[in-house]
Coordinates of C-alpha atoms in Angstrom, one line a residue:
Chain Z
M1 CA 114.3 124.0 96.4
R2 CA 116.1 126.3 98.8
L3 CA 114.9 129.2 100.9
R4 CA 117.9 131.3 99.8
G5 CA 119.1 132.0 96.2
V6 CA 115.7 131.4 94.6
R7 CA 113.7 134.2 93.0
P8 CA 110.6 134.9 95.1
L9 CA 108.2 134.1 92.2
T10 CA 109.9 130.7 91.6
L11 CA 109.8 130.0 95.3
V12 CA 106.2 131.1 95.7
S13 CA 105.0 129.0 92.8
W14 CA 106.6 126.0 94.6
H15 CA 106.1 126.7 98.3
P16 CA 104.0 129.7 99.2
V17 CA 104.0 128.4 102.8
L18 CA 107.8 128.7 102.9
L19 CA 107.6 132.2 101.5
A20 CA 105.1 133.1 104.1
L21 CA 107.7 132.2 106.7
L22 CA 110.3 134.6 105.4
P23 CA 110.4 137.9 107.3
D24 CA 109.1 141.0 105.4
C25 CA 108.7 139.0 102.2
P26 CA 105.9 140.4 99.9
M27 CA 103.3 137.9 98.7
P28 CA 103.1 138.5 94.9
S29 CA 100.2 137.2 92.8
P30 CA 98.5 134.8 92.4
S31 CA 96.0 134.7 95.3
Y32 CA 96.9 132.4 98.1
R33 CA 93.3 132.1 99.2
L34 CA 90.7 129.7 97.8
E35 CA 87.3 131.2 98.3
P36 CA 84.2 132.2 96.3
L37 CA 85.1 134.4 93.3
P38 CA 82.9 137.2 91.9
G39 CA 81.2 136.1 88.7
Y40 CA 81.0 132.4 89.7
A41 CA 78.8 130.3 91.9
P42 CA 80.6 129.8 95.3
T43 CA 82.0 126.3 94.8
I44 CA 82.7 126.9 91.1
G45 CA 84.7 130.0 92.2
R46 CA 86.9 128.0 94.5
L47 CA 87.5 125.5 91.7
V48 CA 88.4 128.4 89.4
G49 CA 90.9 129.6 92.0
I50 CA 92.6 126.2 91.6
L51 CA 92.6 126.3 87.8
L52 CA 94.0 129.8 87.8
Y53 CA 96.8 129.0 90.3
A54 CA 97.8 125.9 88.3
R55 CA 97.9 127.8 85.0
H56 CA 99.9 130.6 86.6
T57 CA 102.6 128.1 87.8
T58 CA 102.6 126.4 84.4
L59 CA 103.3 129.7 82.5
T60 CA 105.9 130.6 85.1
A61 CA 107.6 127.2 84.6
V62 CA 108.0 127.8 80.8
Q63 CA 108.6 131.6 80.8
G64 CA 111.2 132.7 78.2
L65 CA 111.8 129.3 76.6
S66 CA 113.0 129.2 73.0
T67 CA 111.6 126.9 70.4
A68 CA 114.7 124.7 70.7
E69 CA 114.2 124.5 74.4
L70 CA 110.5 123.7 74.0
D71 CA 111.4 120.9 71.5
H72 CA 114.3 119.4 73.6
L73 CA 113.9 115.7 74.3
Q74 CA 115.7 114.5 77.4
D75 CA 115.7 111.0 76.1
G76 CA 113.9 108.8 73.5
A77 CA 111.0 107.9 75.8
G78 CA 110.1 111.3 77.1
N79 CA 108.0 114.3 76.0
S80 CA 109.3 117.8 75.2
I81 CA 108.1 120.7 77.3
G82 CA 106.2 121.9 74.1
A83 CA 104.4 118.6 73.8
L84 CA 103.4 118.8 77.4
L85 CA 102.0 122.3 76.9
A86 CA 100.0 121.0 73.9
H87 CA 98.8 118.1 76.0
I88 CA 97.5 120.4 78.7
A89 CA 95.5 122.4 76.1
V90 CA 93.9 119.4 74.4
V91 CA 93.0 117.8 77.8
E92 CA 91.2 121.1 78.6
R93 CA 89.4 120.9 75.3
S94 CA 88.3 117.3 76.0
Y95 CA 86.7 118.5 79.2
H96 CA 84.7 121.1 77.4
C97 CA 83.0 118.3 75.5
L98 CA 82.4 116.1 78.5
T99 CA 81.3 118.7 81.0
F100 CA 79.8 121.7 79.0
E101 CA 78.5 119.8 75.9
E102 CA 77.8 116.6 77.9
R103 CA 79.1 114.4 75.1
R104 CA 82.2 112.3 74.3
P105 CA 84.7 113.9 72.0
S106 CA 83.9 113.1 68.3
A107 CA 86.2 110.8 66.2
P108 CA 87.5 113.8 64.3
E109 CA 88.2 115.7 67.5
L110 CA 90.0 112.7 69.0
A111 CA 92.0 112.2 65.8
A112 CA 93.0 115.9 65.8
W113 CA 94.0 115.7 69.5
E114 CA 95.6 112.2 69.5
P115 CA 99.3 113.2 69.4
A116 CA 99.0 115.7 72.2
L117 CA 96.4 113.7 74.2
T118 CA 98.3 110.4 74.2
L119 CA 101.9 111.9 73.9
G120 CA 104.6 109.4 73.2
A121 CA 106.1 108.7 69.7
E122 CA 103.5 110.6 67.7
G123 CA 103.9 113.6 70.0
R124 CA 107.7 113.4 69.6
R125 CA 107.3 113.3 65.8
L126 CA 104.6 116.0 65.4
L127 CA 104.7 118.4 68.3
R128 CA 107.7 120.5 67.6
G129 CA 109.0 123.6 65.8
K130 CA 106.5 126.0 67.5
P131 CA 107.4 129.1 69.6
L132 CA 106.2 129.5 73.1
E133 CA 103.6 132.0 71.9
H134 CA 101.9 129.2 69.9
Y135 CA 101.4 127.1 73.0
V136 CA 100.4 130.0 75.2
Q137 CA 97.8 131.0 72.6
E138 CA 96.3 127.4 72.6
L139 CA 96.2 127.4 76.4
S140 CA 94.7 130.9 76.6
E141 CA 91.9 130.0 74.1
A142 CA 91.0 126.8 75.9
R143 CA 91.1 128.6 79.2
R144 CA 88.8 131.4 77.9
L145 CA 86.2 128.8 77.0
T146 CA 86.6 127.0 80.3
L147 CA 86.0 130.2 82.4
E148 CA 83.1 131.2 80.2
G149 CA 81.5 127.8 80.6
L150 CA 82.0 127.8 84.4
A151 CA 80.7 131.3 84.8
A152 CA 77.5 130.3 83.0
R153 CA 76.8 127.3 85.3
D154 CA 75.8 126.8 89.0
D155 CA 77.0 124.6 91.8
A156 CA 74.3 122.0 91.4
W157 CA 75.6 121.4 87.8
L158 CA 79.1 121.1 89.2
E159 CA 78.5 118.1 91.3
R160 CA 75.9 116.2 89.1
P161 CA 77.2 113.0 87.4
L162 CA 78.4 113.7 83.9
R163 CA 76.0 112.2 81.3
P164 CA 78.8 110.7 79.1
A165 CA 80.8 109.5 82.1
P166 CA 78.4 109.1 85.1
A167 CA 81.0 107.8 87.5
M168 CA 82.5 111.3 87.4
N169 CA 81.1 114.7 88.2
A170 CA 82.2 118.0 86.6
H171 CA 83.8 119.1 89.8
F172 CA 86.2 116.1 89.6
A173 CA 86.7 116.5 85.9
W174 CA 87.8 120.2 86.2
F175 CA 90.0 119.4 89.3
H176 CA 91.5 116.6 87.2
A177 CA 92.3 119.1 84.4
A178 CA 94.3 121.2 86.9
E179 CA 95.8 118.0 88.5
D180 CA 97.0 116.7 85.2
E181 CA 98.5 120.1 84.4
I182 CA 100.3 120.2 87.8
N183 CA 101.6 116.7 87.2
H184 CA 103.1 117.7 83.9
R185 CA 104.3 121.0 85.3
G186 CA 106.4 119.1 87.7
Q187 CA 107.9 117.3 84.8
M188 CA 108.4 120.6 82.9
R189 CA 110.3 122.0 85.9
W190 CA 112.5 118.9 86.0
L191 CA 113.2 119.1 82.3
R192 CA 113.8 122.9 82.3
A193 CA 116.3 122.6 85.1
R194 CA 118.3 120.3 82.8
L195 CA 118.2 122.4 79.7
G196 CA 121.6 123.8 80.8
S197 CA 120.7 127.2 79.3
A198 CA 121.4 130.5 81.1
A199 CA 118.1 131.6 79.6
T200 CA 116.1 129.3 81.7
G201 CA 116.4 131.4 84.9
L202 CA 115.4 128.5 87.2
P203 CA 117.7 126.9 89.7
R204 CA 118.9 123.3 89.1
S205 CA 116.4 121.9 91.4
D206 CA 113.2 119.8 91.1
Chain L
M1 CA 100.1 107.6 77.7
R2 CA 98.1 105.3 75.4
L3 CA 94.5 104.0 75.6
R4 CA 95.7 100.5 74.8
G5 CA 98.5 98.6 76.6
V6 CA 98.2 100.4 79.9
R7 CA 96.8 98.9 83.1
P8 CA 93.5 100.5 83.9
L9 CA 94.6 101.7 87.3
T10 CA 97.6 103.4 85.7
L11 CA 95.5 104.9 83.0
V12 CA 92.8 106.0 85.5
S13 CA 95.3 107.6 87.8
W14 CA 96.4 109.7 84.8
H15 CA 93.3 110.3 82.7
P16 CA 90.0 109.0 84.2
V17 CA 88.2 111.0 81.5
L18 CA 89.8 108.8 78.9
L19 CA 88.9 105.7 80.8
A20 CA 85.4 106.9 81.0
L21 CA 85.4 107.0 77.2
L22 CA 86.3 103.3 76.9
P23 CA 83.3 101.0 76.3
D24 CA 82.4 98.7 79.2
C25 CA 85.4 99.7 81.2
P26 CA 84.8 99.6 85.0
M27 CA 85.7 102.7 87.1
P28 CA 87.9 101.4 89.9
S29 CA 88.5 103.4 93.1
P30 CA 89.2 106.2 93.9
S31 CA 86.1 108.3 93.6
Y32 CA 85.7 110.4 90.5
R33 CA 83.3 112.8 92.1
L34 CA 84.3 115.8 94.2
E35 CA 81.4 116.4 96.6
P36 CA 80.7 116.8 100.3
L37 CA 81.9 113.8 102.3
P38 CA 80.4 112.3 105.5
G39 CA 82.3 113.4 108.6
Y40 CA 83.5 116.7 107.1
A41 CA 82.0 120.1 106.6
P42 CA 80.8 120.4 102.9
T43 CA 83.6 122.5 101.5
I44 CA 86.2 120.7 103.6
G45 CA 84.8 117.4 102.3
R46 CA 85.4 118.4 98.7
L47 CA 89.0 119.4 99.7
V48 CA 89.5 116.0 101.4
G49 CA 88.4 114.3 98.1
I50 CA 91.3 116.2 96.4
L51 CA 93.8 115.1 99.1
L52 CA 92.7 111.5 99.0
Y53 CA 92.8 111.3 95.2
A54 CA 96.3 112.9 95.1
R55 CA 97.6 110.4 97.7
H56 CA 96.0 107.5 95.9
T57 CA 97.9 108.4 92.8
T58 CA 101.2 109.0 94.7
L59 CA 101.0 105.5 96.3
T60 CA 100.1 104.0 92.9
A61 CA 103.2 105.7 91.3
V62 CA 105.6 104.1 93.8
Q63 CA 103.9 100.7 94.4
G64 CA 106.4 97.9 94.6
L65 CA 109.6 100.0 94.4
S66 CA 112.7 98.5 96.1
T67 CA 115.0 100.5 98.4
A68 CA 117.5 100.7 95.5
E69 CA 114.9 102.1 93.2
L70 CA 113.7 104.6 95.8
D71 CA 117.3 105.7 96.3
H72 CA 118.1 105.9 92.5
L73 CA 119.4 109.3 91.4
Q74 CA 118.8 110.1 87.7
D75 CA 121.6 112.7 87.8
G76 CA 123.6 114.8 90.3
A77 CA 121.0 117.6 90.5
G78 CA 117.9 115.6 91.0
N79 CA 116.0 114.0 93.9
S80 CA 115.3 110.3 94.4
I81 CA 111.8 109.0 94.5
G82 CA 112.3 108.3 98.2
A83 CA 113.4 111.8 98.9
L84 CA 110.3 113.1 97.1
L85 CA 108.1 110.9 99.3
A86 CA 109.9 112.2 102.4
H87 CA 109.3 115.7 101.1
I88 CA 105.6 115.2 100.7
A89 CA 105.3 113.9 104.3
V90 CA 107.2 116.9 105.8
V91 CA 105.3 119.5 103.7
E92 CA 102.1 118.0 105.1
R93 CA 103.6 118.2 108.7
S94 CA 104.4 121.9 108.1
Y95 CA 100.8 122.6 107.2
H96 CA 99.7 121.0 110.4
C97 CA 101.6 123.8 112.2
L98 CA 100.4 126.6 110.0
T99 CA 96.7 125.6 109.7
F100 CA 95.8 123.6 112.8
E101 CA 98.2 125.0 115.4
E102 CA 98.2 128.5 113.7
R103 CA 101.9 128.9 114.2
R104 CA 105.1 128.8 112.2
P105 CA 107.1 125.6 112.5
S106 CA 109.7 125.9 115.3
A107 CA 113.4 126.0 114.7
P108 CA 113.8 122.4 115.9
E109 CA 111.0 121.3 113.6
L110 CA 112.5 123.2 110.6
A111 CA 115.9 121.7 111.4
A112 CA 114.5 118.2 111.5
W113 CA 112.5 118.7 108.3
E114 CA 115.2 120.7 106.4
P115 CA 116.7 117.9 104.2
A116 CA 113.3 116.7 103.0
L117 CA 111.7 120.1 102.9
T118 CA 114.3 121.8 100.8
L119 CA 115.6 118.7 99.0
G120 CA 118.8 119.1 97.0
A121 CA 122.3 118.1 98.2
E122 CA 121.3 117.4 101.8
G123 CA 118.4 115.3 100.7
R124 CA 120.6 113.4 98.3
R125 CA 123.1 112.7 101.2
L126 CA 120.6 111.9 104.0
L127 CA 117.4 110.6 102.5
R128 CA 118.3 107.1 101.4
G129 CA 118.5 103.5 102.5
K130 CA 114.9 103.2 103.6
P131 CA 112.3 100.7 102.3
L132 CA 109.0 101.8 100.8
E133 CA 107.2 100.9 104.0
H134 CA 109.2 103.6 105.9
Y135 CA 107.9 106.4 103.5
V136 CA 104.4 105.0 103.4
Q137 CA 104.3 105.0 107.2
E138 CA 105.5 108.6 107.4
L139 CA 102.8 109.6 104.8
S140 CA 100.1 107.7 106.6
E141 CA 100.8 109.2 109.9
A142 CA 100.9 112.7 108.5
R143 CA 97.7 112.1 106.6
R144 CA 95.9 110.6 109.7
L145 CA 96.6 113.9 111.6
T146 CA 95.5 115.9 108.5
L147 CA 92.1 114.1 108.3
E148 CA 91.6 114.3 112.1
G149 CA 92.3 118.1 112.0
L150 CA 90.0 118.7 109.0
A151 CA 87.2 116.6 110.4
A152 CA 87.3 118.7 113.6
R153 CA 86.9 122.1 111.8
D154 CA 84.2 123.9 109.9
D155 CA 84.0 125.7 106.5
A156 CA 84.3 129.2 108.1
W157 CA 87.7 128.1 109.5
L158 CA 88.8 126.8 106.1
E159 CA 88.6 130.1 104.4
R160 CA 89.7 132.5 107.2
P161 CA 93.2 134.0 106.7
L162 CA 95.9 132.0 108.5
R163 CA 97.2 133.9 111.6
P164 CA 100.9 133.0 110.8
A165 CA 100.5 133.7 107.1
P166 CA 97.5 136.1 106.6
A167 CA 97.9 136.2 102.8
M168 CA 96.8 132.6 102.7
N169 CA 93.8 130.7 103.9
A170 CA 93.7 127.1 105.1
H171 CA 91.8 126.1 102.0
F172 CA 94.7 127.2 99.7
A173 CA 97.3 125.7 102.1
W174 CA 95.7 122.3 102.0
F175 CA 95.1 122.5 98.2
H176 CA 98.8 123.4 97.9
A177 CA 99.8 120.4 100.0
A178 CA 98.0 118.2 97.4
E179 CA 99.3 120.4 94.5
D180 CA 102.9 120.0 95.6
E181 CA 102.4 116.3 96.0
I182 CA 100.9 116.0 92.5
N183 CA 103.8 118.1 91.1
H184 CA 106.4 115.7 92.6
R185 CA 104.2 112.6 91.6
G186 CA 104.7 113.8 88.0
Q187 CA 108.4 113.7 88.6
M188 CA 108.2 110.3 90.3
R189 CA 106.4 108.8 87.3
W190 CA 109.0 110.3 85.0
L191 CA 111.8 108.8 87.2
R192 CA 110.1 105.5 87.7
A193 CA 109.6 105.0 83.9
R194 CA 113.4 105.3 83.6
L195 CA 114.4 102.9 86.3
G196 CA 114.7 100.2 83.7
S197 CA 113.4 97.6 86.1
A198 CA 110.9 94.9 85.1
A199 CA 109.6 95.3 88.7
T200 CA 108.3 98.9 88.1
G201 CA 105.3 97.8 86.2
L202 CA 104.7 101.1 84.6
P203 CA 105.0 101.9 80.9
R204 CA 107.9 103.9 79.6
S205 CA 105.8 107.0 79.4
D206 CA 105.4 110.3 81.2

């Protein structure tokens, strides 16, 4: 990633600190402050800032990809960008069960989510042929429920042990949802930079 | 990533929520709770939990790699795992300047960090030939200074705008240090799974 020859939004989504060092360079959205947010308890608001930033960078990383690009497999062991987007959406769904409903996902839920949750061969076989709008819709619906659930709860709830997984609290669970998304976003950037399509708009850089 | 046939630590570092769903499965370190930590202001402690978790998963992702494996380039446009580890260390150093010293990195600092900070061709040329211990030492020294700096500050400092980059606060800056590390950890896992070495110990999965 270089300071020159990279579109500001791309650079920002990778290294806002470097953008901040550029003279007279505007700071576009998203926010570069983690702080309490209106409509959320203070600590939940800071967590929501992390979730929103992670999602912004994910959507930036896949912007404009065609179905063929979303389905592209770099090799026989990897996951397509589309499969990774489906994964992010079902991971978020699984945390709705664990944190908001305080239960483990049901067998039918796990069966429905299995290809996207575990990725690998089943994901390569089943998670394809969908346009970007399909994945964005799945992500948006999961995120809508996440923000509704977090807005309805308080900071004491956030750090209580989870009933179905007492070694974990909801704060970690929702950080981990963002952390897993960021991990796969790094892979999506790597994969996108190798699609070799003029449409990708991203530099050949990791 | 599959529920069966994956070492617990590997699984945990990817999906603790899935591990939590396995019957009678112990929850190894690190902590799966984000909450205030002894020795830190409450909000800073939650942030430190994020930084420690991210670093734990980075070190797990590179455990046991040889110098040749750390230097391996998947293609002519990518970065080696070693270069990504060097990048994580200098990004952390740059945040020491911005947040603790409230100044932009100096020209000599930026010149010294440039290959690891911007990665790409210079990184491919210069960041090689070092054993894992070299990168772990760089990461550990940077992290020691991070934790010392955070332990010495309060939550009001954490969310004040940064003097050298007022669009950002220290809370975002340090989350971003972890977020950038997690992004590259996702790439390191992808690269490691393709080293084709029995020594890597990780499944061929992203």
